[in-house]
XYZ file of C-alpha atoms in Angstrom:
700
model
C -83.501 4.688 -33.531
C -81.669 7.962 -32.908
C -82.192 11.598 -33.806
C -79.620 14.343 -34.199
C -80.242 17.363 -31.943
C -77.426 19.826 -32.420
C -74.282 17.921 -31.460
C -76.165 15.477 -29.199
C -77.538 12.129 -30.374
C -81.057 11.537 -29.073
C -81.811 7.853 -28.829
C -85.161 6.331 -28.113
C -84.950 4.429 -24.823
C -87.366 2.331 -22.893
C -88.636 3.385 -19.523
C -86.855 0.387 -17.919
C -84.672 1.444 -14.967
C -82.163 -1.282 -15.700
C -81.689 -0.089 -19.259
C -81.142 3.407 -17.935
C -78.374 2.201 -15.658
C -76.622 0.374 -18.518
C -76.858 3.325 -20.909
C -74.462 6.204 -21.014
C -76.242 9.070 -19.217
C -74.279 11.611 -21.262
C -75.538 10.181 -24.572
C -78.999 8.807 -23.851
C -81.571 11.532 -23.355
C -85.354 11.267 -23.367
C -87.359 13.513 -25.748
C -89.127 15.103 -22.801
C -85.829 15.685 -21.042
C -84.401 17.275 -24.172
C -87.402 19.600 -24.349
C -86.795 20.686 -20.770
C -83.142 21.366 -21.544
C -83.965 23.381 -24.635
C -86.697 25.311 -22.816
C -84.242 26.334 -20.111
C -81.800 27.508 -22.758
C -84.373 29.618 -24.613
C -86.356 30.921 -21.669
C -85.317 34.507 -22.388
C -86.176 34.267 -26.081
C -89.720 32.960 -25.516
C -90.489 34.683 -22.224
C -93.304 36.658 -23.817
C -95.080 33.517 -25.100
C -97.953 32.035 -23.154
C -97.772 28.511 -21.746
C -100.043 27.149 -24.481
C -97.928 28.815 -27.164
C -94.737 27.251 -25.830
C -96.399 23.813 -25.723
C -97.414 24.204 -29.361
C -93.887 25.357 -30.258
C -92.203 22.301 -28.789
C -94.875 19.982 -30.150
C -94.123 21.287 -33.638
C -90.443 20.577 -33.180
C -91.016 17.096 -31.773
C -93.386 16.124 -34.581
C -91.224 17.639 -37.281
C -88.118 15.803 -36.054
C -90.013 12.535 -36.177
C -91.250 13.289 -39.697
C -87.762 14.227 -40.896
C -86.235 11.071 -39.399
C -88.889 8.951 -41.122
C -88.279 10.849 -44.375
C -84.531 10.123 -44.250
C -85.206 6.432 -43.471
C -87.612 6.058 -46.391
C -85.309 7.983 -48.700
C -82.350 5.787 -47.783
C -84.400 2.604 -48.425
C -86.840 2.175 -51.232
C -87.327 5.952 -51.615
C -90.318 8.171 -50.902
C -91.536 11.708 -50.338
C -92.213 13.941 -47.368
C -95.906 13.141 -47.736
C -95.128 9.442 -47.210
C -93.143 10.286 -44.086
C -96.042 12.327 -42.634
C -98.440 9.492 -43.334
C -96.126 6.921 -41.743
C -95.687 8.961 -38.564
C -99.417 9.600 -38.234
C -100.050 5.829 -38.486
C -97.197 4.605 -36.315
C -97.375 7.294 -33.649
C -100.876 8.832 -33.645
C -100.452 10.299 -30.164
C -97.264 12.209 -30.997
C -97.563 16.013 -30.511
C -101.158 15.829 -29.381
C -101.118 19.646 -28.864
C -101.197 20.014 -32.663
C -104.362 18.020 -33.040
C -106.495 21.139 -32.539
C -103.938 23.900 -33.287
C -104.914 24.418 -36.926
C -107.403 26.851 -38.390
C -110.814 26.543 -36.808
C -109.515 23.835 -34.476
C -108.321 21.485 -37.254
C -105.320 19.168 -36.984
C -102.082 21.008 -37.763
C -100.059 17.851 -38.505
C -100.363 18.128 -42.292
C -97.951 17.818 -45.199
C -98.387 21.488 -46.057
C -97.450 22.576 -42.542
C -94.456 20.200 -42.535
C -93.080 21.811 -45.706
C -93.772 25.346 -44.357
C -92.156 24.674 -41.005
C -89.059 23.121 -42.578
C -88.785 26.196 -44.822
C -89.013 28.491 -41.796
C -86.322 26.567 -39.923
C -83.944 26.793 -42.813
C -81.401 24.132 -43.708
C -77.883 23.632 -42.524
C -75.776 21.042 -44.350
C -78.857 19.733 -46.096
C -80.869 19.253 -42.898
C -83.301 21.488 -41.000
C -81.638 23.920 -38.555
C -83.196 22.628 -35.354
C -81.626 25.457 -33.348
C -83.804 27.996 -35.154
C -86.799 26.966 -33.113
C -87.921 30.594 -32.780
C -89.103 30.430 -36.402
C -91.779 27.954 -35.353
C -93.375 30.251 -32.785
C -97.116 29.979 -33.427
C -99.150 32.928 -34.504
C -102.200 31.430 -32.854
C -103.334 28.220 -31.285
C -102.558 26.425 -28.064
C -104.396 26.888 -24.864
C -105.103 30.576 -25.310
C -107.383 32.645 -23.169
C -110.875 33.059 -24.534
C -111.758 36.289 -22.659
C -108.828 38.718 -22.603
C -110.679 41.872 -21.564
C -109.278 41.693 -18.025
C -105.750 41.272 -19.352
C -106.209 44.056 -21.913
C -107.330 46.651 -19.390
C -103.823 47.358 -17.976
C -102.325 46.815 -21.430
C -104.485 49.598 -22.862
C -103.698 51.831 -19.910
C -100.054 51.589 -20.957
C -100.684 51.660 -24.697
C -103.092 54.609 -24.912
C -100.553 57.172 -23.813
C -98.847 60.076 -25.653
C -95.475 58.503 -24.875
C -96.223 56.145 -27.778
C -95.369 52.866 -26.035
C -95.110 49.788 -28.275
C -98.010 47.353 -27.979
C -95.705 44.332 -27.640
C -93.816 45.999 -24.810
C -97.058 46.816 -22.990
C -98.226 43.195 -23.331
C -94.876 41.895 -22.127
C -94.957 44.025 -18.965
C -98.453 42.860 -18.022
C -97.684 39.211 -18.893
C -94.740 39.238 -16.513
C -97.065 40.171 -13.652
C -99.660 37.562 -14.724
C -97.038 34.769 -14.619
C -95.869 35.880 -11.210
C -99.390 35.319 -9.891
C -99.798 31.915 -11.563
C -102.156 33.077 -14.330
C -99.982 31.987 -17.223
C -102.809 30.255 -19.110
C -104.770 33.528 -19.222
C -102.068 35.404 -21.170
C -103.136 36.042 -24.800
C -100.744 35.969 -27.726
C -99.445 39.139 -29.313
C -101.692 38.467 -32.313
C -104.725 38.290 -30.064
C -103.725 41.573 -28.466
C -103.271 43.256 -31.839
C -106.591 41.874 -33.049
C -108.300 43.194 -29.915
C -106.885 46.704 -30.475
C -107.659 46.640 -34.198
C -111.284 45.584 -33.784
C -112.346 47.287 -30.563
C -110.394 50.558 -30.296
C -111.573 53.275 -32.661
C -108.982 55.260 -34.655
C -110.163 58.514 -33.082
C -109.298 57.216 -29.614
C -105.858 56.192 -30.848
C -105.291 59.652 -32.321
C -106.436 61.454 -29.180
C -104.648 59.415 -26.541
C -101.540 58.337 -28.445
C -101.005 61.309 -30.734
C -101.359 63.990 -28.099
C -103.379 67.169 -27.871
C -101.880 68.917 -30.890
C -102.286 65.953 -33.247
C -105.828 65.392 -32.029
C -106.688 69.054 -32.624
C -105.165 69.001 -36.104
C -106.581 65.669 -37.269
C -109.749 64.857 -35.369
C -111.161 67.491 -33.033
C -114.125 69.421 -34.347
C -113.992 73.127 -35.121
C -116.383 75.989 -35.713
C -116.135 77.651 -39.152
C -116.238 81.414 -38.757
C -117.081 84.245 -41.071
C -114.800 87.271 -41.327
C -117.436 89.720 -40.107
C -115.222 92.765 -40.355
C -114.041 95.174 -42.993
C -110.406 95.527 -44.068
C -108.508 97.620 -41.555
C -110.721 96.809 -38.562
C -108.883 93.798 -37.074
C -105.116 93.283 -37.077
C -103.072 90.194 -36.228
C -99.575 90.425 -34.736
C -96.795 87.891 -34.148
C -93.028 87.198 -34.319
C -90.953 84.628 -36.187
C -87.272 83.980 -36.764
C -86.313 84.056 -40.423
C -85.011 80.964 -42.210
C -82.035 82.777 -43.705
C -78.887 84.549 -42.534
C -77.921 88.201 -42.850
C -74.743 89.988 -41.865
C -74.730 92.551 -39.090
C -71.892 94.618 -37.596
C -70.247 93.230 -34.491
C -71.497 95.157 -31.424
C -67.948 95.677 -30.120
C -66.150 96.057 -33.450
C -68.074 97.859 -36.217
C -65.477 96.764 -38.800
C -66.295 93.080 -38.201
C -69.410 91.369 -39.573
C -71.401 88.540 -38.015
C -73.862 86.097 -39.613
C -77.190 86.313 -37.759
C -80.686 84.920 -38.325
C -82.934 87.995 -38.092
C -86.291 88.238 -36.345
C -89.444 89.462 -38.072
C -92.346 91.169 -36.283
C -95.419 91.486 -38.494
C -98.898 93.007 -38.301
C -101.425 91.591 -40.780
C -104.928 92.723 -41.627
C -107.483 90.012 -40.832
C -109.920 90.483 -43.703
C -107.622 91.218 -46.618
C -104.465 89.385 -45.475
C -102.450 92.548 -46.161
C -99.132 92.807 -44.300
C -99.595 96.271 -42.871
C -96.110 96.433 -41.362
C -93.123 94.083 -41.052
C -90.030 94.923 -39.033
C -86.848 92.900 -39.580
C -84.047 93.235 -37.022
C -81.095 91.288 -35.627
C -79.779 93.446 -32.792
C -82.009 91.919 -30.099
C -84.699 89.347 -29.430
C -88.382 90.281 -29.804
C -89.685 92.504 -27.018
C -92.439 95.003 -26.349
C -90.399 97.853 -27.857
C -90.309 96.118 -31.239
C -94.040 95.515 -30.974
C -94.744 99.191 -30.341
C -92.382 100.211 -33.147
C -94.124 97.904 -35.614
C -97.525 99.061 -34.394
C -96.564 102.700 -34.955
C -95.374 101.906 -38.485
C -98.629 100.050 -39.173
C -100.806 102.972 -38.061
C -98.808 105.334 -40.258
C -99.035 102.921 -43.226
C -102.813 102.723 -42.700
C -103.139 106.476 -43.137
C -103.013 107.346 -39.413
C -105.975 105.069 -38.738
C -106.141 102.739 -35.754
C -107.698 99.261 -35.872
C -110.798 98.431 -33.903
C -109.407 95.131 -32.547
C -105.810 94.029 -32.073
C -105.549 90.221 -32.135
C -102.359 88.729 -30.701
C -101.003 85.595 -29.040
C -100.302 85.139 -25.350
C -96.568 85.735 -25.497
C -94.925 87.620 -22.662
C -94.094 90.532 -24.970
C -97.747 91.131 -25.827
C -99.093 90.459 -22.333
C -96.540 92.718 -20.694
C -98.081 95.130 -18.228
C -98.569 98.444 -19.913
C -98.966 97.158 -23.486
C -102.299 95.331 -23.448
C -102.522 94.349 -19.788
C -103.333 97.257 -17.493
C -100.510 98.506 -15.317
C -101.865 99.289 -11.830
C -99.922 102.047 -10.080
C -98.310 100.989 -6.804
C -95.721 102.493 -4.509
C -92.406 100.822 -3.724
C -93.940 99.107 -0.677
C -96.879 97.737 -2.681
C -99.506 100.298 -1.689
C -102.176 100.633 -4.364
C -102.843 104.186 -5.548
C -106.521 104.934 -6.152
C -108.491 107.861 -7.524
C -111.157 109.915 -5.787
C -113.748 107.249 -6.619
C -111.719 104.577 -4.836
C -110.813 102.739 -8.058
C -107.115 102.047 -8.716
C -105.349 103.937 -11.471
C -104.949 101.764 -14.593
C -102.835 102.473 -17.647
C -101.964 100.677 -20.904
C -101.080 101.560 -24.470
C -104.224 99.989 -25.895
C -106.368 101.755 -23.279
C -104.794 105.100 -24.179
C -105.385 104.485 -27.903
C -108.914 103.126 -27.262
C -108.175 99.871 -29.140
C -109.687 96.580 -27.996
C -107.190 93.746 -27.609
C -108.129 90.120 -28.229
C -105.648 87.403 -27.103
C -105.687 84.040 -28.863
C -105.645 80.780 -26.969
C -102.185 79.557 -26.121
C -100.470 76.886 -28.247
C -103.130 77.016 -30.952
C -101.739 78.124 -34.293
C -105.118 77.841 -36.025
C -106.352 80.868 -34.079
C -103.584 83.065 -35.517
C -104.007 83.415 -39.295
C -100.796 85.442 -39.386
C -99.032 82.078 -39.089
C -100.300 81.275 -42.586
C -98.775 84.481 -43.848
C -95.516 83.479 -42.189
C -95.739 80.118 -43.949
C -96.112 81.845 -47.303
C -93.143 84.056 -46.516
C -91.021 81.060 -45.480
C -91.813 79.166 -48.696
C -91.782 81.999 -51.238
C -89.286 84.505 -49.852
C -86.913 82.819 -47.390
C -86.049 79.975 -49.769
C -84.842 82.448 -52.392
C -82.309 84.123 -50.093
C -78.600 83.287 -50.486
C -78.310 82.499 -46.777
C -81.303 80.128 -46.599
C -80.784 77.625 -43.772
C -84.146 75.859 -43.446
C -86.530 75.957 -40.530
C -85.193 72.796 -38.843
C -81.880 70.887 -38.771
C -83.424 68.008 -40.702
C -84.274 70.023 -43.829
C -81.303 72.342 -44.109
C -79.886 72.437 -47.639
C -76.432 71.109 -48.433
C -75.464 74.570 -49.704
C -75.812 76.086 -46.235
C -72.033 76.327 -45.768
C -71.297 78.208 -48.994
C -71.083 81.543 -47.181
C -69.148 80.334 -44.114
C -65.832 82.079 -43.901
C -67.091 84.800 -46.229
C -70.072 86.547 -44.609
C -69.808 89.328 -47.183
C -71.809 87.084 -49.510
C -74.821 87.546 -47.245
C -77.130 90.566 -47.534
C -77.179 93.173 -44.817
C -80.197 93.743 -42.626
C -81.186 96.801 -44.649
C -80.834 94.925 -47.942
C -82.976 92.080 -46.604
C -85.610 94.603 -45.494
C -85.758 96.182 -48.952
C -86.003 92.767 -50.596
C -88.806 91.797 -48.214
C -90.713 94.999 -48.982
C -90.262 94.388 -52.702
C -91.577 90.818 -52.360
C -94.622 92.004 -50.424
C -95.401 94.755 -52.916
C -94.795 92.891 -56.182
C -95.789 89.332 -55.306
C -97.537 88.617 -52.029
C -100.044 91.480 -52.108
C -100.986 90.649 -55.710
C -102.344 87.214 -54.774
C -106.048 86.645 -55.215
C -107.904 86.844 -51.912
C -111.661 86.592 -52.470
C -114.214 87.362 -55.176
C -111.437 87.757 -57.723
C -109.882 90.645 -55.790
C -106.243 90.701 -54.833
C -104.948 91.410 -51.338
C -103.845 94.869 -52.443
C -107.248 95.667 -54.001
C -109.091 94.686 -50.833
C -106.757 96.766 -48.678
C -107.046 99.802 -50.946
C -110.834 99.492 -50.883
C -111.120 99.556 -47.094
C -113.802 101.953 -45.855
C -112.893 105.220 -44.207
C -113.140 105.363 -40.417
C -112.897 108.967 -39.178
C -113.674 107.853 -35.622
C -110.464 105.776 -35.577
C -108.172 108.356 -37.128
C -105.422 109.701 -34.909
C -103.030 112.652 -35.053
C -99.273 112.335 -34.872
C -99.196 113.775 -31.364
C -101.959 111.511 -30.047
C -100.297 108.447 -31.535
C -96.968 109.353 -29.966
C -98.458 110.051 -26.547
C -100.582 106.893 -26.715
C -97.577 104.665 -27.468
C -95.738 105.773 -24.342
C -95.103 102.738 -22.163
C -96.444 103.191 -18.595
C -94.582 101.693 -15.650
C -96.559 100.291 -12.747
C -94.240 101.399 -9.939
C -94.951 104.900 -8.708
C -91.979 107.245 -8.181
C -91.729 109.827 -5.455
C -90.346 113.218 -6.456
C -87.196 114.023 -4.509
C -83.995 116.019 -4.781
C -82.075 116.187 -8.057
C -78.545 117.211 -8.949
C -79.767 120.406 -10.592
C -81.566 121.492 -7.425
C -85.056 120.997 -8.874
C -87.380 118.078 -8.275
C -86.305 114.722 -9.678
C -87.394 111.088 -9.990
C -85.317 107.915 -10.004
C -85.631 105.587 -13.002
C -83.325 102.893 -14.373
C -80.799 103.674 -11.658
C -80.518 107.376 -12.507
C -82.148 110.671 -11.550
C -84.243 112.682 -14.013
C -85.095 116.265 -13.201
C -87.204 119.129 -14.482
C -88.215 122.483 -13.113
C -91.899 121.530 -13.280
C -91.297 118.913 -10.579
C -90.462 121.543 -7.943
C -94.083 121.632 -6.835
C -94.320 117.803 -6.728
C -91.654 117.291 -4.064
C -92.644 114.308 -1.890
C -95.576 113.292 -4.110
C -96.044 110.138 -6.202
C -95.911 110.358 -9.976
C -95.986 107.871 -12.867
C -93.229 107.292 -15.429
C -93.785 106.599 -19.125
C -91.050 105.824 -21.626
C -90.785 105.928 -25.400
C -89.084 103.095 -27.279
C -87.218 105.499 -29.554
C -85.819 107.809 -26.853
C -82.094 108.487 -27.436
C -79.710 107.174 -24.808
C -76.832 108.889 -23.016
C -73.910 107.631 -20.953
C -73.880 108.332 -17.235
C -71.071 106.868 -15.114
C -70.286 104.343 -17.842
C -73.927 103.294 -18.040
C -76.350 103.756 -20.908
C -79.616 105.303 -19.726
C -82.534 106.986 -21.536
C -81.938 110.665 -22.188
C -85.377 111.515 -20.824
C -88.562 110.095 -19.344
C -92.114 111.389 -19.383
C -93.514 112.188 -15.951
C -97.284 111.986 -15.446
C -99.566 112.660 -12.534
C -101.425 109.627 -11.132
C -104.556 110.718 -13.027
C -102.617 110.435 -16.340
C -101.880 114.127 -16.984
C -98.482 115.015 -18.473
C -96.268 117.030 -16.122
C -92.997 117.260 -18.034
C -90.262 115.506 -19.960
C -87.604 115.008 -17.293
C -83.994 114.919 -18.494
C -81.195 112.758 -17.084
C -78.992 114.715 -14.665
C -75.605 115.575 -16.100
C -72.199 114.677 -14.691
C -68.779 116.350 -14.649
C -65.215 115.071 -14.310
C -63.858 114.907 -10.792
C -60.589 116.544 -11.911
C -61.509 119.372 -14.283
C -58.084 119.959 -15.841
C -59.200 120.712 -19.400
C -61.084 123.649 -20.823
C -63.920 121.391 -21.880
C -64.194 119.887 -18.409
C -64.135 123.338 -16.824
C -66.832 124.555 -19.177
C -68.914 121.518 -18.318
C -68.472 122.191 -14.611
C -69.451 125.809 -15.071
C -72.526 124.818 -17.035
C -73.754 122.525 -14.269
C -73.066 125.189 -11.656
C -75.044 127.672 -13.717
C -77.994 125.264 -13.663
C -77.749 125.009 -9.901
C -77.645 128.814 -9.560
C -80.635 129.183 -11.866
C -82.590 126.700 -9.781
C -81.674 128.565 -6.609
C -82.799 131.817 -8.209
C -86.223 130.300 -8.848
C -86.618 129.676 -5.130
C -85.515 133.255 -4.419
C -88.010 134.633 -6.941
C -90.825 132.650 -5.386
C -89.795 133.871 -1.947
C -89.872 137.451 -3.173
C -93.281 136.888 -4.769
C -94.773 135.772 -1.487
C -92.917 138.050 0.947
C -92.154 141.108 -1.133
C -88.424 140.943 -0.419
C -85.445 138.889 -1.401
C -84.024 139.089 2.147
C -84.642 136.999 5.191
C -86.224 139.062 7.924
C -85.690 138.433 11.626
C -88.624 138.232 13.978
C -87.774 141.596 15.606
C -87.702 143.401 12.264
C -91.033 141.936 11.213
C -92.589 142.915 14.527
C -91.387 146.522 14.109
C -93.141 146.714 10.748
C -96.436 145.337 12.024
C -97.729 148.787 13.200
C -97.386 150.131 9.669
C -99.178 147.108 8.309
C -101.847 147.451 10.969
C -102.829 150.917 9.667
C -102.471 153.004 12.857
C -102.500 156.210 10.773
C -99.293 157.578 12.347
C -95.869 157.779 10.861
C -94.136 154.414 11.040
C -90.471 153.767 10.657
C -89.799 150.846 8.305
C -86.487 149.275 9.238
C -84.929 146.375 7.385
C -84.066 143.487 9.646
C -80.889 142.949 7.673
C -79.497 146.478 8.045
C -77.202 145.422 10.854
C -75.700 142.482 8.999
C -72.104 143.070 7.841
C -72.058 143.655 4.115
C -70.320 140.975 2.083
C -67.340 142.254 0.193
C -66.776 141.117 -3.353
C -63.523 141.755 -5.081
C -63.842 144.799 -7.292
C -67.025 146.035 -5.615
C -67.399 148.614 -2.834
C -68.929 147.510 0.412
C -72.630 148.287 0.673
C -73.510 151.033 3.170
C -76.005 150.383 5.932
C -79.484 151.359 4.935
C -80.949 154.523 6.448
C -84.369 154.234 7.930
C -86.720 156.589 6.168
C -90.154 157.650 7.336
C -93.033 156.087 5.486
C -96.248 158.010 5.770
C -99.652 156.470 5.237
C -98.203 153.008 4.688
C -100.977 150.625 5.565
C -99.991 147.605 3.522
C -97.513 145.077 4.824
C -96.272 144.176 1.351
C -95.696 147.810 0.519
C -93.549 148.103 3.623
C -91.559 145.033 2.580
C -91.067 146.459 -0.901
C -89.891 149.736 0.561
C -87.305 147.928 2.664
C -86.216 145.890 -0.335
C -85.704 149.063 -2.351
C -83.447 150.488 0.353
C -81.339 147.339 0.163
C -80.887 147.427 -3.595
C -77.120 147.569 -3.339
C -76.978 144.518 -1.156
C -79.177 142.638 -3.603
C -76.710 143.293 -6.373
C -73.914 142.098 -4.170
C -75.713 138.761 -3.640
C -76.059 138.010 -7.374
C -74.602 134.625 -8.502
C -70.927 134.705 -9.382
C -69.884 134.029 -12.957
C -67.313 131.304 -13.535
C -64.588 131.843 -16.122
C -65.456 129.920 -19.239
C -68.899 128.965 -17.946
C -71.439 128.161 -20.603
C -74.826 129.844 -20.538
C -77.760 127.960 -19.095
C -79.592 125.549 -21.346
C -76.568 124.423 -23.361
C -76.743 120.889 -24.726
C -75.325 118.260 -22.375
C -72.198 116.387 -23.336
C -72.879 113.089 -25.089
C -76.565 113.928 -25.743
C -77.872 114.066 -29.326
C -78.179 117.517 -30.825
C -81.897 117.304 -31.541
C -84.475 114.557 -31.747
C -86.435 114.306 -34.958
C -90.207 114.195 -35.256
C -92.706 114.838 -32.543
C -90.284 113.817 -29.793
C -87.851 116.500 -30.872
C -90.609 119.084 -31.009
C -91.798 118.160 -27.556
C -88.272 118.326 -26.166
C -87.776 121.726 -27.763
C -91.099 122.930 -26.383
C -90.101 121.793 -22.922
C -86.811 123.634 -23.206
C -88.599 126.859 -24.079
C -90.423 126.701 -20.760
C -87.302 125.591 -18.928
C -85.940 128.473 -16.776
C -82.490 126.992 -17.247
C -82.596 127.776 -20.943
C -81.164 130.946 -22.447
């Protein structure tokens, strides 16, 4: 008899060598030889099957081909069914496909009529006959010589499978099976169904969540947590955080104010812990979040809370919040790293929260559940952001199809100020009216917060407390105006109060809202606050002014004269101090001082007080007569050295007038506002700057 295998006719042959020599070797192939050929052709397809599984697969095919051949023979003769063909094969060839004799459920024989129909259905038919090339459909789900104890095999499989990289179980089994075959342990390889059954019955779901889902999924779905009570009153604890809005606004182009750009704004918010009240929200698009925006929002929150500070400030561990000087203490060091310490040997420490006497509490990193302000942000994203005309979604996958309606016409978008007003209106008329607890709304709980006089702060104390300290100490040195100055941000800042700090270390503090001026095509703060190392305010130092190299306009000449007037005023301060200590405005030579010593010594006789400068040629100034040499006059009963100096200074009065500073044509009086600097600063900063100018000797 013969069977059809693809395009090759398989004929049953006897194991007689002579018959083999007479037969055509290209047409006569043994069943076993055909199995070897087909196995070599499908080695890649069934490489992940165990040896027992492959034996069962080919036994199914061999038995099914015999059944189908018997079925066609019976059908062509007297007629019959597939059941008759199965019975005939089992009687005529009981040893055929012996691997199937125990491959059924619970070790039963798999060579049944039901399995024959099911396997033919799986193979599919081609031209009315089973598609013998679709042998992969007969791959067994179980059976064959499978390993009974697979724990050793499963150990490396689970090492690969229980990993956050989410490796497929079949791929993990295939990798380990390849190594097992290489070491000759093919019969110990379990089927994929055995592996899945092992994982399903022995690995708990919590282990799968923890080791395959990752830390965040495990924390959100399985890890335990401690329920906490809000043991604080409204206004005691504040949360703070940033987020980027899910909508677009239009902002002026930084280089061309007439051009508008579409920008997603940032939002910095401070929320009360107990009531959920949004104490302050700042929306901006000119820069990314930084510590200046945090301090600005914090200032607005304190003002909105009736000039009352919180007891605890709860924030995340972002670099803006942990910046030295905000919540982390800034330790004062010199440029070479030397630590500056106080009399008690402890280093000087400064921070905004330390100055305001507010305790800061950082949340654990990468844990959104510890920051309830995230829930407020979620409410804002769902209730407010989605109603904006420029809504763009919080991820590329959920952006609406209408996101391009404004492209090419940014004027359809609201401005930053309009978005801020809409956000305030939403907070006031919707969000704060939500029920919070015990039937009270968020607004009712916030309005009912208890008074805290111990945490109230004045406008001046709040301003001074929000000054940002800088950890690097600055040494007072020369300035362009002739007074003491400090270097900061690549520029020199000077003030008359720094004259006595020459060569000493000081600390710099800055204010986020300080106006900026242009110096040599650079934008620098108009002023910085200079403190002593023990945190005592010295002055508000102002950026040194500049003048044009070629002063060929009246404005440039006036500017030059103004700066020269400042220099002369500074020099006059040194002269006044010299006169205060010596009693004269003139330098005295050693011989002149020695001649006056007898009068100072109180000898009781008449002493001649001679000025050491009376022999110096008088300086001539155009339009003024030359000063005459002073005439020595007797001074009786002069026993005080300072009185003698004053007497000599009086005799040289004309010379003193001759040495007065020259006036420049068109020079502005001292203290005039510098070019490019704002006229006046509003609020406490402006008052402080005005107060400093009143004490400034350069002022009018």
